[in-house]
Tab-separated table of C-alpha atoms in Angstrom:
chain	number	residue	atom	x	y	z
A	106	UNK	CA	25.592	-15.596	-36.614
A	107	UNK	CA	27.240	-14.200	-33.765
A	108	UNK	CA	27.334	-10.775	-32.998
A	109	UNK	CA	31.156	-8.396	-33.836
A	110	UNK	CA	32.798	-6.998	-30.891
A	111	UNK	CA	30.895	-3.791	-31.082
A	112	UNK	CA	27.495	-5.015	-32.191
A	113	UNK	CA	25.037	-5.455	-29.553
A	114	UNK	CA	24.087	-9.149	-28.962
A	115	UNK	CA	20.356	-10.401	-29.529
A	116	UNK	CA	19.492	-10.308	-25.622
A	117	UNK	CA	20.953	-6.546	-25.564
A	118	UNK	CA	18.827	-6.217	-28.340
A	119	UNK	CA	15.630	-7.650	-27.092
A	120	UNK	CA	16.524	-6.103	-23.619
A	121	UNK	CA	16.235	-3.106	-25.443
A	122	UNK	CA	13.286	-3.197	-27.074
A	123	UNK	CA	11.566	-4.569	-23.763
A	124	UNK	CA	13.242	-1.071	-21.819
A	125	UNK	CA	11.360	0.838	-24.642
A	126	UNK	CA	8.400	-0.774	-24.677
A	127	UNK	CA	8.186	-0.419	-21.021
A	128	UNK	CA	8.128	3.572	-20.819
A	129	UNK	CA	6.173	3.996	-23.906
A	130	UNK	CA	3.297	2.146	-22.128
A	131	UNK	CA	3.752	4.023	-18.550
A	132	UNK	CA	0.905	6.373	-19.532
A	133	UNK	CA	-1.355	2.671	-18.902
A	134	UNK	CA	-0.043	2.731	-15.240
A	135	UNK	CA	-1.521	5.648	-14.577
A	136	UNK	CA	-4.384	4.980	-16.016
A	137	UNK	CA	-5.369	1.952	-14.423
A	138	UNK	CA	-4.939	3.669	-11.562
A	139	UNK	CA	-6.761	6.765	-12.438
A	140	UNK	CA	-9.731	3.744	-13.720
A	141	UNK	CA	-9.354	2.267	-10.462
A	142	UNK	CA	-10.056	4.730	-8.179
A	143	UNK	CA	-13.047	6.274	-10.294
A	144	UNK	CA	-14.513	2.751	-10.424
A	145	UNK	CA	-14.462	3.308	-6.396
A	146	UNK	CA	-12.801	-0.180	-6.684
A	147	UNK	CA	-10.828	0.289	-3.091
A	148	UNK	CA	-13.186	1.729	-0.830
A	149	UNK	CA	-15.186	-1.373	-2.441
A	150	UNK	CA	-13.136	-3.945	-1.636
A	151	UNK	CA	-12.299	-2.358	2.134
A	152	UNK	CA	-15.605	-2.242	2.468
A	153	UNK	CA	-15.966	-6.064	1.905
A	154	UNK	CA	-14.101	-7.148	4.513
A	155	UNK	CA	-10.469	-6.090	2.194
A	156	UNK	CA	-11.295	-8.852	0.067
A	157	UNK	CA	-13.093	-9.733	-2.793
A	158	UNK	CA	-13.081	-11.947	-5.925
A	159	UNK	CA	-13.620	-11.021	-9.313
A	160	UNK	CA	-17.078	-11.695	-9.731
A	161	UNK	CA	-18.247	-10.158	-6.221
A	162	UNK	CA	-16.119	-7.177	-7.301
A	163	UNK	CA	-18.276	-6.407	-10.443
A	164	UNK	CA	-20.728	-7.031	-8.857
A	165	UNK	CA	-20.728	-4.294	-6.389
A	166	UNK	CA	-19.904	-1.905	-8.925
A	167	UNK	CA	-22.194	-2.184	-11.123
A	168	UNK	CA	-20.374	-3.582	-14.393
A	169	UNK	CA	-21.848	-5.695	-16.979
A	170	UNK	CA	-21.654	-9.234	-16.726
A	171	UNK	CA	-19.360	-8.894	-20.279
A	172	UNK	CA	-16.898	-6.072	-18.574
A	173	UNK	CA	-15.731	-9.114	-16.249
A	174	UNK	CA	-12.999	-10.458	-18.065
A	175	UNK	CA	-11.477	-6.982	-18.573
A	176	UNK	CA	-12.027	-5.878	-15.132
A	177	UNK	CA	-9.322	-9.523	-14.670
A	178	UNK	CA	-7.210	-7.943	-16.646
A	179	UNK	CA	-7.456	-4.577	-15.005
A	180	UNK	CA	-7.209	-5.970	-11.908
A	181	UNK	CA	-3.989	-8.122	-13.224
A	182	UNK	CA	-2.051	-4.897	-14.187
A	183	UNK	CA	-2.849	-3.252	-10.595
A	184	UNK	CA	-1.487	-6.088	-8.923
A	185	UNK	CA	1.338	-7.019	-11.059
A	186	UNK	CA	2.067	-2.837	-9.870
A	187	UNK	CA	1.523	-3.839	-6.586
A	188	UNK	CA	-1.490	-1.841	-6.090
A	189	UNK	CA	-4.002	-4.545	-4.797
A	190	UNK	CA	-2.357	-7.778	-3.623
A	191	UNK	CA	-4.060	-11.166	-4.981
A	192	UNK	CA	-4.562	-14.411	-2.114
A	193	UNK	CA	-4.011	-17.070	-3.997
A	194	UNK	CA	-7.209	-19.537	-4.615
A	195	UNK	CA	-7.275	-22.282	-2.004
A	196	UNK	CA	-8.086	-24.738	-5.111
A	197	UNK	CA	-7.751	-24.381	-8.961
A	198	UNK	CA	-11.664	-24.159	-9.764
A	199	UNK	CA	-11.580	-21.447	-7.485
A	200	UNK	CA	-10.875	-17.432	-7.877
A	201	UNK	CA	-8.455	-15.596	-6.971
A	202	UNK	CA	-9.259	-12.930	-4.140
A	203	UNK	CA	-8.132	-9.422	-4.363
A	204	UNK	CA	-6.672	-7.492	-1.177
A	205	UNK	CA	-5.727	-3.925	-0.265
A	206	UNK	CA	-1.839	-3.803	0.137
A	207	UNK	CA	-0.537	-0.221	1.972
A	208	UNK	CA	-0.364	1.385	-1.460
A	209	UNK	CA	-4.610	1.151	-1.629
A	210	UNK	CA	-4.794	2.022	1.711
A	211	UNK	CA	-3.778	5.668	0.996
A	212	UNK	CA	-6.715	5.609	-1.348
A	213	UNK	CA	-9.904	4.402	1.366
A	214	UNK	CA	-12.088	7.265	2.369
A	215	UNK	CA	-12.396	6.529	5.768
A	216	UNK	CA	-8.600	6.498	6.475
A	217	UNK	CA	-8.830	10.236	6.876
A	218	UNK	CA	-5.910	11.085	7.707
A	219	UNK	CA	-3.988	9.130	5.653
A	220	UNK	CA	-6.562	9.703	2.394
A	221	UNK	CA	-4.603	10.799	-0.805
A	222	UNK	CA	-7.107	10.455	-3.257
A	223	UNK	CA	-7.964	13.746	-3.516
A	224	UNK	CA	-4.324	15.151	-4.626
A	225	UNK	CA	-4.408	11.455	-6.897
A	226	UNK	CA	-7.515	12.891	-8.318
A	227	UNK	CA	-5.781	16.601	-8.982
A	228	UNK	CA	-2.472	14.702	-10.868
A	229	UNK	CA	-4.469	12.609	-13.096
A	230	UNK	CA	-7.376	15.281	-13.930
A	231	UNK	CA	-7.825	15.610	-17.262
A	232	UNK	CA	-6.995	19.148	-17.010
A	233	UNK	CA	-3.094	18.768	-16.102
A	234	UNK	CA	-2.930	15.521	-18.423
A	235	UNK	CA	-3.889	16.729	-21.880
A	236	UNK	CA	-1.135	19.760	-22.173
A	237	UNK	CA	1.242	17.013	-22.154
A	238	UNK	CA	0.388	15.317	-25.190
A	239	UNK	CA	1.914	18.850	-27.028
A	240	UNK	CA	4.899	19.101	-24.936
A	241	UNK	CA	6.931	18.526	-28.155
A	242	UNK	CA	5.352	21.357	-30.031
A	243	UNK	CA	5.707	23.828	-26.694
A	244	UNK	CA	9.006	22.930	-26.936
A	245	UNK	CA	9.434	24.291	-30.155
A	246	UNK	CA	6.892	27.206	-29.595
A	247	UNK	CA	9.556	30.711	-29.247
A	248	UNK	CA	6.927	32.202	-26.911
A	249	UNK	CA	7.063	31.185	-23.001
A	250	UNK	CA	3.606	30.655	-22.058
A	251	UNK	CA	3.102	27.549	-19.724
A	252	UNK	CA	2.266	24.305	-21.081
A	253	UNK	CA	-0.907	24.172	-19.291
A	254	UNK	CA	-1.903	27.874	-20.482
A	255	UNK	CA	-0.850	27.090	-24.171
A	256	UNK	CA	-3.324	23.878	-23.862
A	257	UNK	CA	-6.279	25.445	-22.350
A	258	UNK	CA	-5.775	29.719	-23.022
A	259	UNK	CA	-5.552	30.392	-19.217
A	260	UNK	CA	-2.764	29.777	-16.492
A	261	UNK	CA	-3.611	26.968	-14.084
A	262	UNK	CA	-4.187	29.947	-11.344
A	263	UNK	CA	-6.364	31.765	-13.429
A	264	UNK	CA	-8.623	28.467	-13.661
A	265	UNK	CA	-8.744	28.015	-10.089
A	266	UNK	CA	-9.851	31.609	-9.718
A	267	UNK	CA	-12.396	30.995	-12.724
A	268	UNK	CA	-14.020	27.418	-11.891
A	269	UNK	CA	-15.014	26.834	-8.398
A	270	UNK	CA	-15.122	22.967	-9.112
A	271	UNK	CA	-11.437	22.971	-10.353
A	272	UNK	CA	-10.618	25.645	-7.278
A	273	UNK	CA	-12.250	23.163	-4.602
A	274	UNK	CA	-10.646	19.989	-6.455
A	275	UNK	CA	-7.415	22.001	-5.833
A	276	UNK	CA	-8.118	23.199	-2.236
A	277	UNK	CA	-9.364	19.301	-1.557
A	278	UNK	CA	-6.005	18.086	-3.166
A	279	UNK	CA	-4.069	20.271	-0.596
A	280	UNK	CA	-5.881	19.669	2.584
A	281	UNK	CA	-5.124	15.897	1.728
A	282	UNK	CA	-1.868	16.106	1.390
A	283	UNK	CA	-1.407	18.033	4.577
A	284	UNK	CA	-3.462	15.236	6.559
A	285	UNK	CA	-1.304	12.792	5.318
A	286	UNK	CA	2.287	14.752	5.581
A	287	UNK	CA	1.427	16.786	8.794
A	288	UNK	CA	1.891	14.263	11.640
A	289	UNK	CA	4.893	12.638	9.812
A	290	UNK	CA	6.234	16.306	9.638
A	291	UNK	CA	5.324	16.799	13.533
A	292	UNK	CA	6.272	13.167	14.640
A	293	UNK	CA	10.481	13.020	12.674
A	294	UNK	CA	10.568	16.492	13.135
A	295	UNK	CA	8.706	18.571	15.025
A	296	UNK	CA	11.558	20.145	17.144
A	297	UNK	CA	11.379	23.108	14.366
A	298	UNK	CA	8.492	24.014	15.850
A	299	UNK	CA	9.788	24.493	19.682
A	300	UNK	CA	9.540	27.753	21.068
A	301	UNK	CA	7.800	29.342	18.525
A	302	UNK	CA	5.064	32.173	19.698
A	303	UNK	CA	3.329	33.013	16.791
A	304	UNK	CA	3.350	31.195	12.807
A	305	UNK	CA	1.945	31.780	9.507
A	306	UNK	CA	1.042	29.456	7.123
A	307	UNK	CA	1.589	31.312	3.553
A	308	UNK	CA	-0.322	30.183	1.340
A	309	UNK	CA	-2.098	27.761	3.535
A	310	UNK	CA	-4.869	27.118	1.274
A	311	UNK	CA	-7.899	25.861	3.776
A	312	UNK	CA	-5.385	25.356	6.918
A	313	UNK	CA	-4.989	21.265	6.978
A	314	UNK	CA	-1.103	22.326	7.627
A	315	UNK	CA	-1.996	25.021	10.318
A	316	UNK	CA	-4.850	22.952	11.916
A	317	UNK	CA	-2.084	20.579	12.448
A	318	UNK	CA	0.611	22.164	14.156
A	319	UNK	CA	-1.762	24.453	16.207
A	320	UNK	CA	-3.481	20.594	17.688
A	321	UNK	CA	0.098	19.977	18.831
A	322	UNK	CA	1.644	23.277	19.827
A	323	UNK	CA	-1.967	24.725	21.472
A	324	UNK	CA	-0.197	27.735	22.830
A	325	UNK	CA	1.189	28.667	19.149
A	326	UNK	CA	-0.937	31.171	17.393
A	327	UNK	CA	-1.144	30.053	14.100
A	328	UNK	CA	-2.598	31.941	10.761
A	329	UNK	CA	-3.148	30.871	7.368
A	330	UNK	CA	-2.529	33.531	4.572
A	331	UNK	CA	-3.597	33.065	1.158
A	332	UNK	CA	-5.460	34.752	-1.567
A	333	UNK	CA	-8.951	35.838	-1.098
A	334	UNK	CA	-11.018	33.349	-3.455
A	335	UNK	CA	-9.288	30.672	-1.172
A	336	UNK	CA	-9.639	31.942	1.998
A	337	UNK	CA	-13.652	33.170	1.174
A	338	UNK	CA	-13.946	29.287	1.133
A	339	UNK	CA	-12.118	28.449	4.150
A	340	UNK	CA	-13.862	26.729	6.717
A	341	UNK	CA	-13.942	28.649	10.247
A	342	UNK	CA	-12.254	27.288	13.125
A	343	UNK	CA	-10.923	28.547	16.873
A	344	UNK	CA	-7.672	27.413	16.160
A	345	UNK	CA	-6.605	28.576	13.265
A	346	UNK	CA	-7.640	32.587	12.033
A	347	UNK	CA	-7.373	33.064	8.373
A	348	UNK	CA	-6.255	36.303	6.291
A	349	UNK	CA	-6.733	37.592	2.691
A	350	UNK	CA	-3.426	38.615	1.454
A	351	UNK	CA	-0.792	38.196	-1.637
A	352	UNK	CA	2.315	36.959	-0.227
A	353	UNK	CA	4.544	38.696	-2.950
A	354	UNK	CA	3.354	42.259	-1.371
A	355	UNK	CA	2.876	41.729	2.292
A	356	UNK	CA	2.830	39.212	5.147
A	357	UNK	CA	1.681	39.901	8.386
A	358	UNK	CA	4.650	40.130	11.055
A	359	UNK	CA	5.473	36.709	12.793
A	360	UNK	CA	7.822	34.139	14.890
A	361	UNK	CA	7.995	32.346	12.074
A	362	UNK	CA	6.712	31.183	8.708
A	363	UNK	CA	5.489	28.037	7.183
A	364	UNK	CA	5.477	27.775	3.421
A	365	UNK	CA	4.469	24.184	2.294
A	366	UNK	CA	4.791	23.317	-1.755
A	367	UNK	CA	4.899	26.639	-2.593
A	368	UNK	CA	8.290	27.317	-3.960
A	369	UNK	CA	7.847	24.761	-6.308
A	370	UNK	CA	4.908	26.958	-8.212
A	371	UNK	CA	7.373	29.646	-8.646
A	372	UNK	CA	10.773	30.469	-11.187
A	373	UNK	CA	13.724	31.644	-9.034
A	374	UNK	CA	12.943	35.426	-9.676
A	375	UNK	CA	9.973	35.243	-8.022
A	376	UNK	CA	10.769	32.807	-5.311
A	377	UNK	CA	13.004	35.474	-4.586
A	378	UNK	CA	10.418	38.124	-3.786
A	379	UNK	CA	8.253	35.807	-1.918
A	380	UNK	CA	11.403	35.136	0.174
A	381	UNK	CA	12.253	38.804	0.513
A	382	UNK	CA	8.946	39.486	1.894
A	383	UNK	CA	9.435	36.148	4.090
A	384	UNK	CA	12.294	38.094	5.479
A	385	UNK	CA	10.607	41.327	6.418
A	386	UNK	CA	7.523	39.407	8.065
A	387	UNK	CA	10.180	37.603	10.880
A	388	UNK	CA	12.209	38.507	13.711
A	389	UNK	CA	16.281	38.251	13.639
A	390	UNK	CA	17.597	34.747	14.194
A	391	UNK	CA	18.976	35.435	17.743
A	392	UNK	CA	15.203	36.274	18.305
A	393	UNK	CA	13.890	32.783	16.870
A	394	UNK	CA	12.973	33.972	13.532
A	395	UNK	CA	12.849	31.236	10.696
A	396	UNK	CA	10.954	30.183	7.412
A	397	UNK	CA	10.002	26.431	7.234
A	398	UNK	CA	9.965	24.715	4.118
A	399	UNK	CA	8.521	22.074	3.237
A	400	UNK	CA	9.361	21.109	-0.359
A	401	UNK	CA	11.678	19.000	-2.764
A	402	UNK	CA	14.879	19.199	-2.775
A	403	UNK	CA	16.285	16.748	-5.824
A	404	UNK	CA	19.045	14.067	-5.173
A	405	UNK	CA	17.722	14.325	-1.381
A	406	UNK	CA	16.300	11.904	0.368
A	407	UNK	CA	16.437	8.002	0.313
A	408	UNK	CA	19.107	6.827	-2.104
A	409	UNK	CA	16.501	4.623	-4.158
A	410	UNK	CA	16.227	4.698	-8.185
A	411	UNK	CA	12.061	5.139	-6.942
A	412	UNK	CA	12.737	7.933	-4.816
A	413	UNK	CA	15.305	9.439	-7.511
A	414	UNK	CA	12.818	8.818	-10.672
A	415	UNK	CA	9.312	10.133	-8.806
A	416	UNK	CA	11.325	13.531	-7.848
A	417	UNK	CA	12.788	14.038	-11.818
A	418	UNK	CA	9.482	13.189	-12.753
A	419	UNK	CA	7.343	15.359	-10.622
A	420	UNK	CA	10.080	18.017	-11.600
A	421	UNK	CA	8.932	17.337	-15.439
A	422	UNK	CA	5.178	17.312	-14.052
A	423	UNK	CA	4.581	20.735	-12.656
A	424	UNK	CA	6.894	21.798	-15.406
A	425	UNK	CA	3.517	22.213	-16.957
A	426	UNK	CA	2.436	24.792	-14.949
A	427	UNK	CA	5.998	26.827	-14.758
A	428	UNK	CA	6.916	25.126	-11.901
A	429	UNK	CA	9.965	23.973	-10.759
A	430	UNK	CA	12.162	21.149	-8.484
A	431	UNK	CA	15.168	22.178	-7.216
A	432	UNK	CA	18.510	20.907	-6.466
A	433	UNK	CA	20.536	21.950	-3.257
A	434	UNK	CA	22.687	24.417	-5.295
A	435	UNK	CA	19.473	26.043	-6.547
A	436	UNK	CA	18.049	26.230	-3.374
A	437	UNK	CA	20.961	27.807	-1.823
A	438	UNK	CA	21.310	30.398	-4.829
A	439	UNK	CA	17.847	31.573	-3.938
A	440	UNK	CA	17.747	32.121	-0.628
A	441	UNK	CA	21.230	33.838	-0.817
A	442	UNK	CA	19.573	36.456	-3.025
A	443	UNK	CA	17.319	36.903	-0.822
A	444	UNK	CA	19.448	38.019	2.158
A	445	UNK	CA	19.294	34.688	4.369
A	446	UNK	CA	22.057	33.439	5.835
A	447	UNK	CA	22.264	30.137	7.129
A	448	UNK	CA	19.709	26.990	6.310
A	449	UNK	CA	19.319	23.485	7.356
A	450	UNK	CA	17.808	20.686	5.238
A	451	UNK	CA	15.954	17.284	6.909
A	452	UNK	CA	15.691	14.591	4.260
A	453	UNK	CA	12.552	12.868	6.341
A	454	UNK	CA	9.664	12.856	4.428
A	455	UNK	CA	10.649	10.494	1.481
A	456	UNK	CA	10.998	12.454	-1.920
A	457	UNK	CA	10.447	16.190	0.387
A	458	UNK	CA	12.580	17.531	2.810
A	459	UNK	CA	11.934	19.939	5.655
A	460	UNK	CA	14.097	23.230	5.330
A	461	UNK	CA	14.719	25.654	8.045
A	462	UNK	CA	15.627	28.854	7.084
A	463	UNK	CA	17.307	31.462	8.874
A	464	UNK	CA	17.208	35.212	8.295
């Protein structure tokens, strides 16, 4: 039977079902991957030459000989992703080999500065994964405690300041992220930087950020502010001096200031103060005083459905712990209450941006 003229037709239908199906089973992507780099499974097969078949692959991990035809199918999902690539066999009795593709790369420990397992390994902990599966009943809940606080009794701060495992997997998810972002930041746009004297990091967690603009501006004195539990751990270096400080009371006086994903931890109110005490730590603007941001700004950024989807989705993700993406509009709103007067926003670091800020 066909369908009426406002009936869907079977392939709408089955289309459909498939586009349901599809997101209801996006929790599996991230678990393979999560699976994938706990099973060590690309420093493995980088270590092997960047190739490796199935067999030799569970082998040098250690699985038994029965886990083989599920680490295939594993393996299958990954690639299907686009995670690890697969050469095809030079004959059919043959195996397939599996390769890194650039995605893996960001996940081998000796590509240093390009290593993101460590902020991989923060997203997919346990820890920020579980409040999820209540959102609906937060959602309902009247009182406003953070997802992540109604799931575990404490804020995801106050765990960090509790745990010195979850506090170093934090501080070891930052200092990642900086290796990786830093020279992109200094190579598209590291003209921000020019003829500034003095700069602190706020909130600089263990200085990977400050480390990295210091190497290329060696006449810039650079400090990293943050809370004392962060800073006690902190390793020492010439380059960069560290200080024990909350940035919503005081920050010491500066050129300018360097705030990378920090807004995004905070509701408007308080972005707000931390911005009004940005304000009182810098010079005038005709005397080079600026804030640089480094954070999201949504609908920025390459015009991809990727790029458009990860930044509404990371938006939902640190919605766990109060956090918050904003659009342009929002941004602006904020840093007009504050007393600024003028900003500038550089769409170059895929779903981020680079914000200067002007007093």
């Amino acid at each position: 039977m066909a369908p009426t003229q406002n009936e869907p037709s079977s392939q709408e239908l089955l289309q459909a079902q498939v586009d349901l199906w599809h997101h209801a089973l996006g929790f599996v992507k991230s678990m393979a991957l999560k699976c994938a780099m706990e099973l060590q499974i690309p420093n493995t097969i980088q270590g092997h030459g960047g190739s490796m078949t199935p067999l030799e692959l569970a082998t040098k991990i250690g699985l038994h000989p029965c886990k083989l035809p599920r680490l295939r199918r594993l393996m299958r999902v990954l690639t299907v992703l686009g995670i690890f690539v697969i050469h095809e066999a030079a004959s059919a009795d043959k195996e397939v080999v599996y390769g890194l593709t650039p995605t893996t790369r960001l996940l081998v420990s000796d590509e240093v500065k390009s290593n993101l397992f460590p902020i991989l390994s923060l997203m997919l902990d346990s820890t920020i994964i579980s409040p999820f599966l209540g959102m609906h009943s937060w959602f309902l809940d009247e009182c406003s405690t953070s997802l992540f606080k109604k799931a575990h009794g404490i804020t995801f701060w106050e765990m960090a300041g509790q745990h010195e495992t979850y506090n170093q997997l934090i501080n070891n998810a930052m200092v990642s992220d900086s290796n990786f972002l830093m020279d992109i930041i200094l190579r598209e746009c590291g003209d921000v930087f020019l003829g500034i004297n003095s700069l602190i990091d706020v909130a600089g967690g263990h200085g990977g950020a400050a480390r990295a603009i210091a190497k290329a501006f060696p006449h810039m004195k650079c400090t990293v502010l943050d809370l004392p539990h962060v800073v006690a751990e902190a390793p020492t270096d010439g380059n960069v001096s560290f200080i024990s400080g909350d940035m919503f009371k005081y920050i010491p006086p500066a050129n300018a200031l360097f705030l990378k994903w920090i807004f995004h931890d905070w509701g408007d109110e308080d972005s707000v103060k931390i911005l009004k005490t940005c304000k009182e730590a810098i010079p005038p603007r005709d005397a080079g005083g600026k804030v640089i941001i480094v954070d999201m700004v949504v609908g920025s950024g390459p015009n991809e459905i990727v790029t458009r989807e990860t930044q509404v989705l990371y938006d939902l993700f640190i919605m766990c712990i109060e956090g918050i993406e904003r659009e342009e509009f929002k941004w602006k709103k904020i840093f007009m209450e504050a007393g600024f007067s003028d900003y500038k926003i550089m769409s170059v670091l895929g779903v981020r941006s680079v914000i200067e800020l002007y007093p």
